[in-house]
Amino acid sequence: MKNAGAKNKSIIIAGLLILAVLTAAFFWGGNYSKSGKDNGAATALRSKSEAVSPPATGRQDIAEQPGNNPGEEEWPDLPELSPPQADPAAVKSNSSEPGMIIDLETGKDQYLTDLVPEGKPVPVEPQNAAESDRKLTCTLVVRCDTILDNMNLLDKDKWDLVPADGVIFAARKVTFYEGESVFNVLLREMKQNKIHMEFVNTPLYNSAYIEGINNLYEFDVGELSGWVYKVNDGWFPNYGCSRYQLRDGDVVEWVYTCDLGKDVGSCFTMEGG
Amino acid sequence: MVHKDTFSSYHPSVIFLYFGLVIIFAMIFMHPVCLGISLAAAISYSVYLRGSQAVKFNLLYMLPLFLIAALINPVFNHRGGTILAYLPSGNPLTLESIIYGLAAAAMLIAVITWFVCYTEIMTSDKFVYLFGRVIPAMSLILSMTLRFVPNFKAQFKVVSDAQKCVGRDISNGGISRRARNGMTILSIMVTWALENAIETADSMKSRGYGLKGRTAFSTYSFAKRDRTILAFLLVCAIYIVVGAILRGLYWRYFPTMGGTEAGVYTVSVFICYLLLCLTPLLINLREDRKWKALRSGA
C-alpha cells in the first residue's frame, strides 16, 4: 500500500508540473493581447468579410470583373467549361476579361483566395501575365511608421534600421512594364536603391511573400507583425503581390503592420504581402 | 606521434567538468574570438591525443563539413545590411550571412572535435564511476550507447573476416553476390547487437548493478592536483560567465555585425577562456617537459 501511495503521489506531482509548465508557456509565450475585447473585434471583422462573399450554394455563376465594367453583368445560365484546370464545380466568366475561377465547395479559387470585392481587380497569375515593352508608371511607397509606436517590442539591435519618420522608400513615380506585378516593381526598385529585401515564393498561394524589407522582418515587432501592401484608395488585396497586375497610375503602398493589418487600416486581415 | 595524456589520469569529476564547460561554452558563445579559441584548442588537443589519425579525420571529414555548412547558410539566409550581390532567385547575398555561416560551421566543428576528445578521455568506466550511483539505468544506457559504434565496428570486422574465410565476404563475387553477402553480414550484426545489449543488461543486473548498498571498486582518488585543477576550472568558468552576463562577449551578426569594443576587460575574459580550453594541453606539456628533464638528468 505504501508503494502505491508513493506512486500516486508522483503521478500527482508530475501532473501539477505539466500544468505549471503549460500555464507558464501560456503567459510567457507570445505578445499579442489576450483580452476579450480583441476577440470581439476579430469576430466583427470576420462577419464583415463574410458579408462580402456571396452565398456559395448550388451551381451558381460567380465571376469577378476588373472594375469599370458595369455593363457586363449578364452571365449565361450554364457555366462554360474552359481552361483544362477548370473544376466541374467551378465557373468562369465568358467575357474576354479574365475572371476568377471559384470552387463552389470552398468559396475560394485555386490558390485559396476568397472572392475579390466588387470593382476590384482580380488576381492575374504571374505565369499567365502577358508582359510587353510598354512603359507605364506607378507610385511606390515603403513605410514602417507603425514600428515607431512599438519600438519596445523591436530588438534593440534593429533600432537603427527604423527611420525617424518611418519612411524607407519615399513616394515616387517608378516605371514598370505593362503586365508586371506589384512584386516585380518592388523587387526592381529595392535592388536599384540598394535597399535590402527578402521574399520567399509560396506555391500554395502562387505568389511571392515579402519576409523583410530593410532588414525589418515579419514577426520582428510581435507575432502579428509583417509587411502588407495596399493599392490606390487603401485596399489591401486579399491575394499575393505577384498576382496583382499593375495598371498605369496605380499607387502601391508597402506598410509594416504590427497588428495583423488593424493598425494600418485593413478591414480584411489576410496578409497579402 | 601520439602522446601520453596526463590529463586522462585526473579524477573523472575534473575531466567531466572540463568537457562539460568547454562543450557548453563552445555552443553558447558566438563571438568570433571565442569560436576561434574553442576551435583551435579543440583541434590541437585532438591532434595531441590521436596524432596523424586526427589530422586525417579533420582534413577528410571536418574540412568538407565546414565548407558545406558555411556555403549553405547564404543560400537560405538573406538577412544582413551589406548586400554583396543578388542570387539568381532575386534574394540578396549578404556579407553577414556568409560570416554567420562560417561562424556556425566553426561552432559545429568545434563541438564535434570536443566530443572526439571527450570519447578519447572520458571512458565509459569513468562515466559509470561518476554516475553509476546517482542515475544507474541512465548511465548504463549512455555508456552502452556511446560504446555502440566502436563496438559495432570491431565486431563487424570479426564477422567480415570470418565470412571471408568461407568466401562469403562483401569482397567476393559479382555485384549481386556481394550484395547478398552484405545482407547476410548485416543480419548477423543486427542479431549480435540486440543480443549483446540484452546480455549486457542481464549481466549487470545479475551483479546487482544499481542496488542499494552495492560498492564498486575503483582506482580513482581525488588528490591535491585534482583539487587545484578543479578550483582553477571553477574560477575560470565563473569569470567567463560573469563576463558573458556583463555583455563582454556580446557579438551580433544581424543586421550589421558588431560587438562590445575590445577593452582590457573583454581581452581578460578571452584570455581566461583560452586558458580554460588549453588546460589539458598545458598540463600535458608541463608533464612532458618534466619527463624529459628527468631522463636527461639521469
Short mmCIF file of C-alpha atoms in Angstrom, two decimals, chain A residues 48-55 60-75 100 102 114-123 231-233 235-239 244 247 267-268:
data_model
loop_
_atom_site.label_atom_id
_atom_site.label_comp_id
_atom_site.label_asym_id
_atom_site.label_seq_id
_atom_site.Cartn_x
_atom_site.Cartn_y
_atom_site.Cartn_z
CA LYS A 48 -17.86 41.73 -42.19
CA SER A 49 -15.71 39.78 -44.56
CA GLU A 50 -18.33 37.07 -44.76
CA ALA A 51 -20.89 39.61 -45.77
CA VAL A 52 -18.74 40.47 -48.74
CA SER A 53 -18.60 36.96 -50.14
CA PRO A 54 -21.74 35.65 -51.80
CA PRO A 55 -23.57 32.54 -50.62
CA GLN A 60 -24.14 29.35 -59.43
CA ASP A 61 -22.25 31.75 -61.57
CA ILE A 62 -19.63 33.65 -59.73
CA ALA A 63 -17.24 35.78 -61.61
CA GLU A 64 -15.35 38.89 -60.88
CA GLN A 65 -14.69 41.61 -63.32
CA PRO A 66 -11.95 44.16 -63.22
CA GLY A 67 -13.65 47.41 -62.25
CA ASN A 68 -15.27 49.90 -64.65
CA ASN A 69 -17.22 47.21 -66.38
CA PRO A 70 -20.71 47.59 -65.09
CA GLY A 71 -22.29 46.72 -68.42
CA GLU A 72 -21.21 43.12 -68.45
CA GLU A 73 -23.42 41.85 -65.72
CA GLU A 74 -25.20 39.16 -67.65
CA TRP A 75 -23.85 35.68 -67.34
CA MET A 100 -11.89 34.29 -61.11
CA ILE A 102 -14.12 29.82 -57.79
CA ASP A 114 -11.62 34.46 -51.42
CA LEU A 115 -13.75 36.30 -53.91
CA VAL A 116 -12.35 39.73 -54.63
CA PRO A 117 -14.71 42.59 -53.66
CA GLU A 118 -16.79 44.17 -56.38
CA GLY A 119 -14.96 46.62 -58.58
CA LYS A 120 -11.50 45.49 -57.59
CA PRO A 121 -9.06 43.85 -60.00
CA VAL A 122 -8.93 40.06 -59.90
CA PRO A 123 -5.63 38.24 -59.49
CA VAL A 231 -3.26 49.75 -53.62
CA ASN A 232 -4.86 53.05 -54.60
CA ASP A 233 -7.58 54.05 -52.15
CA TRP A 235 -7.49 48.50 -50.44
CA PHE A 236 -5.43 45.61 -49.16
CA PRO A 237 -5.68 42.98 -51.90
CA ASN A 238 -6.63 39.60 -50.48
CA TYR A 239 -4.08 37.84 -52.66
CA TYR A 244 -1.62 41.84 -58.54
CA ARG A 247 -2.14 49.35 -64.16
CA CYS A 267 -10.55 45.63 -42.59
CA PHE A 268 -9.70 42.28 -44.05
#
